[in-house]
Coordinates of C-alpha atoms in Angstrom, one line a residue:
M1 CA -141.2 65.6 -77.5
D2 CA -137.8 67.5 -77.8
S3 CA -136.3 68.7 -81.1
Y4 CA -133.8 65.8 -81.2
G5 CA -136.6 63.1 -80.9
T6 CA -138.9 65.0 -83.2
L7 CA -136.3 65.1 -86.0
N8 CA -135.2 61.7 -85.4
E9 CA -138.8 60.3 -85.6
V10 CA -139.4 62.4 -88.7
L11 CA -136.3 61.4 -90.5
V12 CA -136.5 57.7 -89.8
N13 CA -140.3 57.6 -91.0
L14 CA -139.4 59.8 -93.9
F15 CA -136.5 57.6 -95.2
R16 CA -138.7 54.5 -94.6
D17 CA -141.8 55.9 -96.2
V18 CA -140.2 57.8 -99.4
L19 CA -139.1 54.5 -101.1
E20 CA -142.4 52.7 -100.2
I21 CA -144.6 55.6 -101.5
E22 CA -142.5 56.3 -104.5
Q23 CA -142.7 52.4 -105.5
K24 CA -146.5 52.5 -105.0
A25 CA -147.1 55.8 -106.7
V26 CA -144.8 54.7 -109.8
A27 CA -146.0 51.2 -109.9
T28 CA -148.9 51.7 -112.4
S29 CA -150.0 49.0 -114.5
E30 CA -147.7 50.3 -117.4
F31 CA -144.8 50.2 -115.2
R32 CA -145.4 47.5 -112.6
D33 CA -142.4 45.7 -113.8
L34 CA -140.1 48.5 -112.6
T35 CA -138.4 48.5 -109.0
N36 CA -137.1 51.6 -107.3
N37 CA -133.7 50.6 -108.3
D38 CA -134.8 50.5 -111.8
L39 CA -136.3 53.9 -111.5
H40 CA -133.1 55.5 -110.1
V41 CA -131.0 53.8 -113.0
I42 CA -133.4 55.3 -115.4
E43 CA -133.2 58.7 -113.7
A44 CA -129.5 58.5 -113.9
I45 CA -129.4 57.9 -117.6
G46 CA -131.7 60.5 -118.2
L47 CA -133.3 62.1 -121.3
G48 CA -130.2 63.7 -122.8
Q49 CA -127.4 62.1 -124.8
P50 CA -126.3 58.5 -124.3
K51 CA -124.1 58.0 -121.5
N52 CA -121.4 55.3 -120.8
M53 CA -121.6 52.8 -117.9
S54 CA -119.1 54.4 -115.9
S55 CA -120.5 57.8 -115.8
I56 CA -123.9 56.3 -114.8
A57 CA -122.3 54.0 -112.1
R58 CA -120.5 57.2 -110.8
T59 CA -123.9 59.2 -110.5
L60 CA -125.3 56.4 -108.7
S61 CA -122.3 55.6 -106.4
V62 CA -122.0 52.0 -107.6
T63 CA -119.6 49.8 -109.3
V64 CA -119.9 49.1 -113.0
G65 CA -120.4 45.5 -112.3
T66 CA -123.3 46.3 -109.9
L67 CA -124.8 48.6 -112.7
T68 CA -124.2 45.7 -115.3
I69 CA -126.7 43.6 -113.5
A70 CA -129.4 46.3 -113.4
M71 CA -128.7 47.2 -117.0
N72 CA -129.2 43.8 -118.2
S73 CA -132.6 43.8 -116.6
L74 CA -133.6 47.0 -117.9
V75 CA -132.5 46.0 -121.5
K76 CA -134.4 42.8 -121.1
K77 CA -137.6 44.8 -120.0
G78 CA -137.3 47.1 -122.9
Y79 CA -136.5 50.2 -121.1
V80 CA -133.0 50.7 -122.1
T81 CA -130.8 50.4 -125.1
R82 CA -127.1 49.6 -125.4
E83 CA -124.9 50.7 -128.3
R84 CA -121.2 50.3 -128.8
G85 CA -119.1 53.5 -129.4
Q86 CA -118.1 54.1 -133.2
A87 CA -114.8 55.5 -132.0
D88 CA -114.0 52.9 -129.4
R89 CA -116.0 49.6 -129.7
R90 CA -115.1 48.8 -126.1
V91 CA -117.2 51.7 -124.8
V92 CA -120.9 51.0 -124.4
Y93 CA -123.3 53.8 -124.5
I94 CA -126.6 53.5 -122.7
S95 CA -130.0 55.5 -123.7
L96 CA -133.5 55.1 -122.8
S97 CA -135.8 53.6 -125.2
E98 CA -139.5 55.1 -125.8
K99 CA -140.6 53.0 -123.0
G100 CA -137.9 54.1 -120.8
K101 CA -138.3 57.7 -121.6
A102 CA -142.2 57.2 -120.5
A103 CA -141.0 55.8 -117.4
F104 CA -138.6 58.7 -116.8
M105 CA -141.4 61.1 -117.2
H106 CA -143.9 59.3 -114.9
H107 CA -141.3 59.1 -112.2
A108 CA -140.5 63.1 -112.7
R109 CA -144.2 63.7 -112.4
F110 CA -144.1 62.0 -109.0
H111 CA -141.1 64.0 -107.9
Q112 CA -142.7 67.2 -109.1
E113 CA -146.0 66.6 -107.3
M114 CA -144.1 65.7 -104.0
I115 CA -142.1 68.9 -104.3
Q116 CA -145.0 71.1 -105.1
S117 CA -147.2 69.7 -102.2
V118 CA -144.3 70.8 -100.0
T119 CA -143.4 74.2 -101.4
E120 CA -147.1 75.5 -101.8
Q121 CA -147.4 75.2 -98.0
L122 CA -144.3 77.0 -97.0
T123 CA -143.4 80.8 -96.9
A124 CA -140.3 81.8 -98.9
G125 CA -138.1 81.9 -95.6
E126 CA -139.5 78.5 -94.5
L127 CA -138.5 77.2 -97.9
E128 CA -135.0 78.6 -97.6
A129 CA -134.8 77.2 -94.2
L130 CA -135.7 73.7 -95.3
T131 CA -133.7 73.7 -98.4
K132 CA -130.6 74.9 -96.2
A133 CA -131.2 72.0 -93.6
L134 CA -131.7 69.3 -96.3
T135 CA -128.6 70.5 -98.0
V136 CA -126.7 70.0 -94.7
L137 CA -128.1 66.5 -94.2
N138 CA -127.3 65.5 -97.9
Q139 CA -123.7 66.7 -97.4
W140 CA -123.5 64.6 -94.0
F141 CA -124.6 61.7 -95.9
R142 CA -122.3 62.2 -98.8
E143 CA -119.3 62.7 -96.5
K144 CA -120.4 59.2 -94.8
R145 CA -120.5 57.4 -98.1
I146 CA -116.7 57.9 -98.6

């Protein structure tokens, strides 16, 4: 198979498999009620200071309306808390509950294992080339999104 065919096959399989494998890896009995979308929202909220809906929506490249639907579900499931701003009551700040923080850490461990399993098999030069190639691919996707 030529380089084009190999790259096409690898990328198509990779994109399809990542979401499926990530869902299975993270869907333990403790977190079985979370979807991949939920996990990505939790990841965007993060462990730091509370964030407003607009900044989370921007990170995820979705509308605030779309995010609100996901947020309602995560609040109901107990992963996220909402709090009105003290200076401006119209602003809603989002943070992870203790359950949400546990889900965040569980998801982060999956990503750590994934990256470590790849990096430990590559030389420094191979890792640099892979990083450059994936950065170029990521930039192409970001430009297509606009």
